[in-house]
PDB file of C-alpha atoms in Angstrom:
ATOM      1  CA  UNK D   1      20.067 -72.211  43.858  1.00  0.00           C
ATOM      2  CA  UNK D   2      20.075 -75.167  46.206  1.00  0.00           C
ATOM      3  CA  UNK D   3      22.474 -76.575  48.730  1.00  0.00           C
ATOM      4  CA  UNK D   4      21.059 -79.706  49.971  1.00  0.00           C
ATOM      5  CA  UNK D   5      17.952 -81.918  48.684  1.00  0.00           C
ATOM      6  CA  UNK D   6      15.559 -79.955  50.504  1.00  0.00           C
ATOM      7  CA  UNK D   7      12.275 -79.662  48.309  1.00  0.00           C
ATOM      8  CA  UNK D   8      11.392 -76.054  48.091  1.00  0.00           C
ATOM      9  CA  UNK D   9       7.945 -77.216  46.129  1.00  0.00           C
ATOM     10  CA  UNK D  10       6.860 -78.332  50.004  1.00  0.00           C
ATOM     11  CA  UNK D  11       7.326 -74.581  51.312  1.00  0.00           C
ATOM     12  CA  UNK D  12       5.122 -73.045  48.813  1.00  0.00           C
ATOM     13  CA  UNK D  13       1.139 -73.125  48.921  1.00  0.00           C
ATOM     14  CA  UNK D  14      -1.009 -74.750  46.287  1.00  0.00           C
ATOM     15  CA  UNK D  15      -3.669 -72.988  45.654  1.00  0.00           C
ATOM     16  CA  UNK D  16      -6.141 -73.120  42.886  1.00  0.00           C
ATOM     17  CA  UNK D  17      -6.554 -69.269  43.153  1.00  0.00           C
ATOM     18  CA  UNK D  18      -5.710 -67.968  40.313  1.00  0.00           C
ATOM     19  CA  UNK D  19      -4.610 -64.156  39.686  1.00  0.00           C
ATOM     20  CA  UNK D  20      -4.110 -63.613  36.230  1.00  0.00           C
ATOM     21  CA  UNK D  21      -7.662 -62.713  34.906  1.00  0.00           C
ATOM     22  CA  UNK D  22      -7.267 -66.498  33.067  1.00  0.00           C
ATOM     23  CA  UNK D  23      -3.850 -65.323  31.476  1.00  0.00           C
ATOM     24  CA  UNK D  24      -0.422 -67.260  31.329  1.00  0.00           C
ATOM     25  CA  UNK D  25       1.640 -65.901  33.760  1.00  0.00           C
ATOM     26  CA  UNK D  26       5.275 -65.397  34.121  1.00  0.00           C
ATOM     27  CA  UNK D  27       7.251 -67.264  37.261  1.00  0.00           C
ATOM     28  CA  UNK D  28      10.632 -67.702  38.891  1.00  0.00           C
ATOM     29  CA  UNK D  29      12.129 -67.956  42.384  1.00  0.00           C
ATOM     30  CA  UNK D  30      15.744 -68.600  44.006  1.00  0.00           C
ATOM     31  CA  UNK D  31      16.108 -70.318  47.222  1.00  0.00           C
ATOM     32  CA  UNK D  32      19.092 -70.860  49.587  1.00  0.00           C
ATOM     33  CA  UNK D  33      19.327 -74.173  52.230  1.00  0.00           C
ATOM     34  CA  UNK D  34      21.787 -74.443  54.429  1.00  0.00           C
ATOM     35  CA  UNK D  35      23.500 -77.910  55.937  1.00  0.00           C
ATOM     36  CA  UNK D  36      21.465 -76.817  59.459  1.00  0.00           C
ATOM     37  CA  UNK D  37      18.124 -76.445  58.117  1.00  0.00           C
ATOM     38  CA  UNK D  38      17.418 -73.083  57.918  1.00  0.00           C
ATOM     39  CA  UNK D  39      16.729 -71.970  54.711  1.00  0.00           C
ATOM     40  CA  UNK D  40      15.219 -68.819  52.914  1.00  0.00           C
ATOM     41  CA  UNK D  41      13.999 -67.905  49.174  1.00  0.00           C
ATOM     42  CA  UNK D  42      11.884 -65.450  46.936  1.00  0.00           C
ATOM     43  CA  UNK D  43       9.124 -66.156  44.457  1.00  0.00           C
ATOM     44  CA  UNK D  44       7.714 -63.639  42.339  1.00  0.00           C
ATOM     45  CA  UNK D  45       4.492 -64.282  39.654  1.00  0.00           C
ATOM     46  CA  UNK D  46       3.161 -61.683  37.126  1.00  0.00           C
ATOM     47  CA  UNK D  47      -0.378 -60.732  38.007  1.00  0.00           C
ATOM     48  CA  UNK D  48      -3.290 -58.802  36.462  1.00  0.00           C
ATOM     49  CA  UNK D  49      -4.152 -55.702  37.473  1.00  0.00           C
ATOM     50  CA  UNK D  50      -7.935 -56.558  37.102  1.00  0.00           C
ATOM     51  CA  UNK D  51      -7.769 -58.743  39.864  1.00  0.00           C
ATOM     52  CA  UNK D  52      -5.194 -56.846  41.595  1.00  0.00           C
ATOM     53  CA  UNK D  53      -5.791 -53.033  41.525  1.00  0.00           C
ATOM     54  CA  UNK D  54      -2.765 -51.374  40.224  1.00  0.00           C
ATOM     55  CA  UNK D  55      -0.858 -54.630  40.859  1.00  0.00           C
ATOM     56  CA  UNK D  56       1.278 -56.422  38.340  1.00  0.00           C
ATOM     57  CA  UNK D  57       3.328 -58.993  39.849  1.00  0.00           C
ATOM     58  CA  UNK D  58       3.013 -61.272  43.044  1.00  0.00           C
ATOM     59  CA  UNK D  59       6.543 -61.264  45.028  1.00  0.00           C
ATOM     60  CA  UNK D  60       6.624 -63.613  47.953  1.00  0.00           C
ATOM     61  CA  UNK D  61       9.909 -63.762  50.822  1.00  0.00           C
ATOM     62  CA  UNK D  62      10.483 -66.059  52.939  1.00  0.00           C
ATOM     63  CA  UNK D  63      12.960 -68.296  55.250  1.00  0.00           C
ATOM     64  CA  UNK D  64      12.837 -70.762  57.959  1.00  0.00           C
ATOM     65  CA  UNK D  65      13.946 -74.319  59.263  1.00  0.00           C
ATOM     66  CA  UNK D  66      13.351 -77.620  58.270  1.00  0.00           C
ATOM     67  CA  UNK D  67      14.370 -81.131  59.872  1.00  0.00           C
ATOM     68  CA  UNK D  68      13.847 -84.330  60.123  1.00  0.00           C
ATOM     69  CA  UNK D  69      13.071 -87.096  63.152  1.00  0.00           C
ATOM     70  CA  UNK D  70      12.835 -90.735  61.886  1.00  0.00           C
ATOM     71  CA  UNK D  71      10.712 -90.533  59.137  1.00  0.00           C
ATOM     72  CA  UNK D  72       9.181 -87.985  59.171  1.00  0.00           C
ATOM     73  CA  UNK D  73      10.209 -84.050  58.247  1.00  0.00           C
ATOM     74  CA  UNK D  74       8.878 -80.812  59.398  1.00  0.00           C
ATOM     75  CA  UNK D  75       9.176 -76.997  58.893  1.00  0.00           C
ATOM     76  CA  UNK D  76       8.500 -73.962  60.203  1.00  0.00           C
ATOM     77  CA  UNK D  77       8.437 -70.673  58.409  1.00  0.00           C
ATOM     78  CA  UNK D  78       7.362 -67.129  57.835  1.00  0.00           C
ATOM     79  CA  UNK D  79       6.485 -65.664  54.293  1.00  0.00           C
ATOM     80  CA  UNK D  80       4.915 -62.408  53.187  1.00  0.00           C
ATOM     81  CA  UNK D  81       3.462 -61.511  50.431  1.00  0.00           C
ATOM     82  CA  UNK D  82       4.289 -58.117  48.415  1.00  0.00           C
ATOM     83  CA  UNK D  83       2.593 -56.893  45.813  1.00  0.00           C
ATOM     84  CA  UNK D  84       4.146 -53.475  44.874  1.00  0.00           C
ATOM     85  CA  UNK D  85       1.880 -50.410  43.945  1.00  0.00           C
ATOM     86  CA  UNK D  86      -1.438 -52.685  44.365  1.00  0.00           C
ATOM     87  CA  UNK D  87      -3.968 -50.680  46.549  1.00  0.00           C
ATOM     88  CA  UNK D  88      -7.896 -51.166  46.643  1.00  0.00           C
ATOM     89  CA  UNK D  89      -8.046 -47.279  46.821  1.00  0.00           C
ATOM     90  CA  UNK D  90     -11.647 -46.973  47.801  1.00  0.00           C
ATOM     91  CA  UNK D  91     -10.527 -48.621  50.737  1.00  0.00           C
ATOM     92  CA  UNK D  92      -6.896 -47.157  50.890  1.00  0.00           C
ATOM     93  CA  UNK D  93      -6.100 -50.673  52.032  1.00  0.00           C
ATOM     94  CA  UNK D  94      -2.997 -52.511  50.475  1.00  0.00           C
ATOM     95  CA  UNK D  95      -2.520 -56.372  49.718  1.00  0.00           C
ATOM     96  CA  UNK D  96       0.176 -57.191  51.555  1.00  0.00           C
ATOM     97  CA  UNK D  97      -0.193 -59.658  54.132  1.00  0.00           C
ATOM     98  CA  UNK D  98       2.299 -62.405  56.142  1.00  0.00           C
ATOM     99  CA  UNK D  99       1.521 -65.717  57.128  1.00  0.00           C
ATOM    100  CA  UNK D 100       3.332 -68.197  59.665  1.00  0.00           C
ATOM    101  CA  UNK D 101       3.525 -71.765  58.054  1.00  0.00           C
ATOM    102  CA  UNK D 102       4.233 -75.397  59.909  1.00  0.00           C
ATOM    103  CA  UNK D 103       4.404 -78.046  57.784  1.00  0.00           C
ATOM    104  CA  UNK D 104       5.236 -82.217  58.601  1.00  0.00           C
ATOM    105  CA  UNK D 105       5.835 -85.155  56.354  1.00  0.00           C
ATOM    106  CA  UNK D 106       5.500 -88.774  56.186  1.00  0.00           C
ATOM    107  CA  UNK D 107       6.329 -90.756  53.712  1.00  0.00           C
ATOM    108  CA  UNK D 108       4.294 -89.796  50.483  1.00  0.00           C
ATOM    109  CA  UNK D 109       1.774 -87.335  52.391  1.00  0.00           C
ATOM    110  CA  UNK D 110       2.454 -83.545  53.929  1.00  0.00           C
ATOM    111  CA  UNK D 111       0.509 -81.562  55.512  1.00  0.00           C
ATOM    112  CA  UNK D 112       0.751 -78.075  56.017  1.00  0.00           C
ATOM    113  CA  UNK D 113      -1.512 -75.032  58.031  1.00  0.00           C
ATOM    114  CA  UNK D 114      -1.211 -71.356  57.355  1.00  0.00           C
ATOM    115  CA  UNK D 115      -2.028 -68.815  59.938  1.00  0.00           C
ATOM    116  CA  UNK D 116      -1.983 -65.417  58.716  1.00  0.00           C
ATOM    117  CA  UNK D 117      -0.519 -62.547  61.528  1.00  0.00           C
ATOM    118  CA  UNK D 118      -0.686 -59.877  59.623  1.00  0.00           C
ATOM    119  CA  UNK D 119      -3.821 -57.540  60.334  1.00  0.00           C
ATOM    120  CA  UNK D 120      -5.742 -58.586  56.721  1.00  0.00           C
ATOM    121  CA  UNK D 121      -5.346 -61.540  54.796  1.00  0.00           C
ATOM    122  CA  UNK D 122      -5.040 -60.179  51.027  1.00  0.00           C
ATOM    123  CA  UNK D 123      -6.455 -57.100  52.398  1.00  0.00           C
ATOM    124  CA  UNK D 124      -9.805 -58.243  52.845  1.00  0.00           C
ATOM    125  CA  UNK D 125     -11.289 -55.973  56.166  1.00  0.00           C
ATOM    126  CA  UNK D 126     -14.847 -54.509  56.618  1.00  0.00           C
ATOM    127  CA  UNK D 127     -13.595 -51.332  54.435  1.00  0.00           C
ATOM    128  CA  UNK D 128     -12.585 -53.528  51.195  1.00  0.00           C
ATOM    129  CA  UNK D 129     -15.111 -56.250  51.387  1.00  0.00           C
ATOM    130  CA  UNK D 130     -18.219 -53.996  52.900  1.00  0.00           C
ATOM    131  CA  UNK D 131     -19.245 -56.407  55.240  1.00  0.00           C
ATOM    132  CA  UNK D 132     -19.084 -55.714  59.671  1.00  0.00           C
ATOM    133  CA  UNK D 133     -17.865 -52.306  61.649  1.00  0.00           C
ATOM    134  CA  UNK D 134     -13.874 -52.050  61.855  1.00  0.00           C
ATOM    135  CA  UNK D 135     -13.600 -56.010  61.044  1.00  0.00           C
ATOM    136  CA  UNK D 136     -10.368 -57.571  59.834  1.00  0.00           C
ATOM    137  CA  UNK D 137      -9.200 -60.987  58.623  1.00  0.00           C
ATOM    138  CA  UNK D 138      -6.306 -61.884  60.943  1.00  0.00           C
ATOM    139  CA  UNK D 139      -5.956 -65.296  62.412  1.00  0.00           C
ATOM    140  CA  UNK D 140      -7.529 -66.507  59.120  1.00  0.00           C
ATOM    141  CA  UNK D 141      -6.059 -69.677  58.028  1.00  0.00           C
ATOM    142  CA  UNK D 142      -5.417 -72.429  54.716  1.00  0.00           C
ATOM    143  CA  UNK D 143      -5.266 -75.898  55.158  1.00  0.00           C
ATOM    144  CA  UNK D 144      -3.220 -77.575  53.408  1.00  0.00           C
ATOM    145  CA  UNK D 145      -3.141 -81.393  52.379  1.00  0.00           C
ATOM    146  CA  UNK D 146      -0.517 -83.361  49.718  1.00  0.00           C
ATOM    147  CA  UNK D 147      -0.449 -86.666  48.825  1.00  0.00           C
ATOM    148  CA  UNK D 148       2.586 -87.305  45.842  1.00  0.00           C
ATOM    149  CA  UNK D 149       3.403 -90.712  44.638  1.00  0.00           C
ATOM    150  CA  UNK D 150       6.782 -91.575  43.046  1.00  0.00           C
ATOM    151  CA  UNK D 151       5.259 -93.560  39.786  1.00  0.00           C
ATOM    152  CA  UNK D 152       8.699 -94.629  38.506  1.00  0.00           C
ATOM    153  CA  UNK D 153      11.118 -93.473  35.901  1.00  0.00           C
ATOM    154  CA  UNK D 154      11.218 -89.956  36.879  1.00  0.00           C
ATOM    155  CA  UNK D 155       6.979 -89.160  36.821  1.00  0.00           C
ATOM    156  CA  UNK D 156       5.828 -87.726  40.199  1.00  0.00           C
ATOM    157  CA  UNK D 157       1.684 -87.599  40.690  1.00  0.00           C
ATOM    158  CA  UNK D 158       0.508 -84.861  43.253  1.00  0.00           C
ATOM    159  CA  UNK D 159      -3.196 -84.665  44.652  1.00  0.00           C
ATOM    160  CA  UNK D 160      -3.618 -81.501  46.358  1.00  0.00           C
ATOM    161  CA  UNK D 161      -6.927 -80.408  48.867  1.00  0.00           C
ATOM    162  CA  UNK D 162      -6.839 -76.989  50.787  1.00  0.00           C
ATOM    163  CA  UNK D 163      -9.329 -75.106  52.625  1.00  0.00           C
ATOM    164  CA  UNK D 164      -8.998 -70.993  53.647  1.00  0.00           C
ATOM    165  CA  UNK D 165     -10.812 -70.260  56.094  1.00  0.00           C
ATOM    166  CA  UNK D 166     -11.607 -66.269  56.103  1.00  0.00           C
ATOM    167  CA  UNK D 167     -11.823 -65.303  59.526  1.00  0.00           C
ATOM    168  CA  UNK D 168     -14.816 -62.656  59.757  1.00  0.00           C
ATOM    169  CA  UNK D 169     -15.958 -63.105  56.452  1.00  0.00           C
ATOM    170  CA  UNK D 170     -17.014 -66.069  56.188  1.00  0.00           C
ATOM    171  CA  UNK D 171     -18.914 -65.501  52.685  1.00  0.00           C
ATOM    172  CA  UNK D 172     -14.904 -65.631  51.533  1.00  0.00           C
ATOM    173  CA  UNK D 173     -13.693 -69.169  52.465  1.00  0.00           C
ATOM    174  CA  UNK D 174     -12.967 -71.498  49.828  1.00  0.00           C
ATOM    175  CA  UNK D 175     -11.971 -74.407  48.880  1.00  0.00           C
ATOM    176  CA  UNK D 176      -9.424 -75.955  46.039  1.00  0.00           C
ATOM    177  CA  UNK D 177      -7.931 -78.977  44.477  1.00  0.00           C
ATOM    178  CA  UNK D 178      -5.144 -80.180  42.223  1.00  0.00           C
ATOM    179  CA  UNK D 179      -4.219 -83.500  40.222  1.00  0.00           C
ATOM    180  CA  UNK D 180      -0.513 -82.450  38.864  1.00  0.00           C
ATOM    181  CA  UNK D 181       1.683 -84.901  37.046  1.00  0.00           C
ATOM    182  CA  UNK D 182       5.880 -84.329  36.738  1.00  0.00           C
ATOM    183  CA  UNK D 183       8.744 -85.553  35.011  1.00  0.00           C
ATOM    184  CA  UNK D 184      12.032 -84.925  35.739  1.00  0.00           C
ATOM    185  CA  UNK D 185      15.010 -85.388  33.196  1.00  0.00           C
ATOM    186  CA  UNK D 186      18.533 -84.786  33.771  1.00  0.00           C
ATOM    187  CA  UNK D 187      20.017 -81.758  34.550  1.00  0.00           C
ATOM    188  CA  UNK D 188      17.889 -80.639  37.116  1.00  0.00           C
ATOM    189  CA  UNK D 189      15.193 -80.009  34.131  1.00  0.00           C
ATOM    190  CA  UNK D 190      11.441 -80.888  35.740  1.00  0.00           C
ATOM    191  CA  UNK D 191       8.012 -80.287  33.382  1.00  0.00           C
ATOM    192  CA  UNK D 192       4.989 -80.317  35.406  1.00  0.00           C
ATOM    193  CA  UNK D 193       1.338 -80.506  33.845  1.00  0.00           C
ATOM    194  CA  UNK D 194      -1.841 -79.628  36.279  1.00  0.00           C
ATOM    195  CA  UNK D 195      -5.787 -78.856  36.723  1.00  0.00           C
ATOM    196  CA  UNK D 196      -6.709 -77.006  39.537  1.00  0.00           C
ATOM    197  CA  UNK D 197     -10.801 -75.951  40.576  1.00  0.00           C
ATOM    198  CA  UNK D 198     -11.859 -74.018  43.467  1.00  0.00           C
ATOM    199  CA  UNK D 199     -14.872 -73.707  45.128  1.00  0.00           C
ATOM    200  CA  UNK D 200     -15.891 -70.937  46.416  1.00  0.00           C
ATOM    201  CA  UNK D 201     -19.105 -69.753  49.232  1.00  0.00           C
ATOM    202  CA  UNK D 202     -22.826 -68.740  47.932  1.00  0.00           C
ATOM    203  CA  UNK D 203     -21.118 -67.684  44.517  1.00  0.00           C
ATOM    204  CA  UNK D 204     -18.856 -64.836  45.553  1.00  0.00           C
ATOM    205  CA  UNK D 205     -16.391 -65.564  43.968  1.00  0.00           C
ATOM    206  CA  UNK D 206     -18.330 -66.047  39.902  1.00  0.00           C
ATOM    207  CA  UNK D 207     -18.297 -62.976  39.222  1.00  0.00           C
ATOM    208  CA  UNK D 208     -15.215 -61.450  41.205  1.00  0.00           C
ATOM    209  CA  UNK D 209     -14.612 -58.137  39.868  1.00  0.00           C
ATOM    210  CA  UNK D 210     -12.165 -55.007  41.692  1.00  0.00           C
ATOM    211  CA  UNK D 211     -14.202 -52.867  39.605  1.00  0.00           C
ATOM    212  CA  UNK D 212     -11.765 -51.807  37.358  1.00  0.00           C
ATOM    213  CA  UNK D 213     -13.141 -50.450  34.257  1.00  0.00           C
ATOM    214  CA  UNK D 214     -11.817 -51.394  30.917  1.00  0.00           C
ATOM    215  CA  UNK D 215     -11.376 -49.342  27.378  1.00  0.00           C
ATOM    216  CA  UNK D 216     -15.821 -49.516  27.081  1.00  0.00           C
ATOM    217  CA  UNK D 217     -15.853 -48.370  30.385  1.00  0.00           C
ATOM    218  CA  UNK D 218     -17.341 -51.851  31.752  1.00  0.00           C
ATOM    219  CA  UNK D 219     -15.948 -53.225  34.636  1.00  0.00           C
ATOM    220  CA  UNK D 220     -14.470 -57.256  33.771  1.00  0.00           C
ATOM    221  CA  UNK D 221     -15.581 -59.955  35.969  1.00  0.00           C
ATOM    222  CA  UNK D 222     -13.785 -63.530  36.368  1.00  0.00           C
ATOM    223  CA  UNK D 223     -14.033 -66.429  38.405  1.00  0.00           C
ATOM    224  CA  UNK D 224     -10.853 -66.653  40.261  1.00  0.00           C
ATOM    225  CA  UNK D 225     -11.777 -70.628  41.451  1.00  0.00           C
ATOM    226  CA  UNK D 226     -12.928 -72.098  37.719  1.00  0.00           C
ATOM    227  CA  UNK D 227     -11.026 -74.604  36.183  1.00  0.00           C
ATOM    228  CA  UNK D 228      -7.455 -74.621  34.978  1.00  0.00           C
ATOM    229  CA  UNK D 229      -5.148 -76.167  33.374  1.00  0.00           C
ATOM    230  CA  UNK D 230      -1.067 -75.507  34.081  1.00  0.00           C
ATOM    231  CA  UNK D 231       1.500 -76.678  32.506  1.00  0.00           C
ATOM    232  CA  UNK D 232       5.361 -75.312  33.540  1.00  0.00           C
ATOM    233  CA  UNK D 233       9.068 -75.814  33.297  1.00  0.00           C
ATOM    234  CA  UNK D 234      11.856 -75.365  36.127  1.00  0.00           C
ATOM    235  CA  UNK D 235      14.975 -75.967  36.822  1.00  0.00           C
ATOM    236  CA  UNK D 236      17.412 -76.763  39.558  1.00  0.00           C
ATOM    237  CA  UNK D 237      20.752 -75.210  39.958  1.00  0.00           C
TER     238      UNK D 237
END
């Protein structure tokens, strides 16, 4: 649910990280703006638990305020990131973690940095990731660049670049793009089609693995930042 014309698609991060061992996954959010600016929202995802020990579904809060001077629009905001009953428990470390976003706008291009306050950023620390004495990922940030064109007759094209930046572990940075085409119809309908690729340091990320076994007792591998191909269906209220 909506108030104003705020677009809540801004607020989100793109990411070409994907969660769902290569799987479709199962979305939805709701989001309230208000006349003043501030606004607030939830987002939830279905995850696997092979990427996510013991996790199952990605559920993201957050709120803050958006306005405008001339042309051009900016935001500030806090999320956090839940993902209930996922622990690496080697580690006894969960994957929770917050991030504090600013974001401006001009004309057809945003960009956006997140800064991540929390003391891990998706629990990566020198207990999970094996790497340093007592080190964790806080300060650790994702750069964020969008460039959307307004094509005519409804079609919206989006090119997407970020960069995360994993503070400490530097083996753990990436890098990801998108090329995502929309259409939106009447009634608030919008279909969306997408390929995303990351790119990840020195190959960590090939064969990522929690090392969760499955029914032979092998534990699965996947490559979090390979090639994909999206396609999804929302709707306004």
């Amino acid at each position: 649910m909506t108030t104003n014309n705020i677009d809540f698609s801004l607020f989100r991060k793109i990411k070409a990280f994907r969660q769902t061992w290569g799987k479709p996954a199962i979305q939805g959010g709701l989001d309230y703006a208000h006349a003043s600016g501030l606004f607030a929202g939830t987002w939830m995802s279905s995850v696997s638990n092979h990427f996510i020990e013991n996790g199952s579904v990605e559920w993201d809060l957050y709120g803050g305020y958006s306005g405008t001077a001339g042309n051009l629009s900016y935001t500030g905001q806090i999320y956090y990131y839940v993902y209930p009953g996922a622990e690496a428990s080697f580690a006894k470390t969960k994957y929770n973690y917050g991030e504090a976003v600013v974001s401006l706008t001009y004309q057809w291009f945003n960009v956006k940095y997140w800064l991540t306050y929390t003391p891990d950023y998706f629990g990566y620390n020198s207990a999970t990731l094996g790497i340093g004495n007592d080190q964790h990922s806080r300060g650790s940030g994702y750069l964020d660049l969008n460039a959307t064109f307004d094509l005519g007759n409804g079609y919206d094209l989006l090119l997407h670049y970020g960069n995360e930046r994993v503070r400490n572990f530097s083996a753990y940075s990436f890098q990801d793009g998108k090329i995502a085409l929309s259409k939106a119809f009447d009634g608030g309908w919008t279909v969306a089609a997408a390929i995303t690729k990351g790119w990840g340091k020195n190959g960590v990320y090939d064969r990522y693995t929690t090392g969760i076994l499955n029914s032979a007792g092998v534990a699965e591998v996947s490559n979090p930042l390979a090639t994909t191909a999206v396609l999804s269906l929302s709707k306004a209220f």
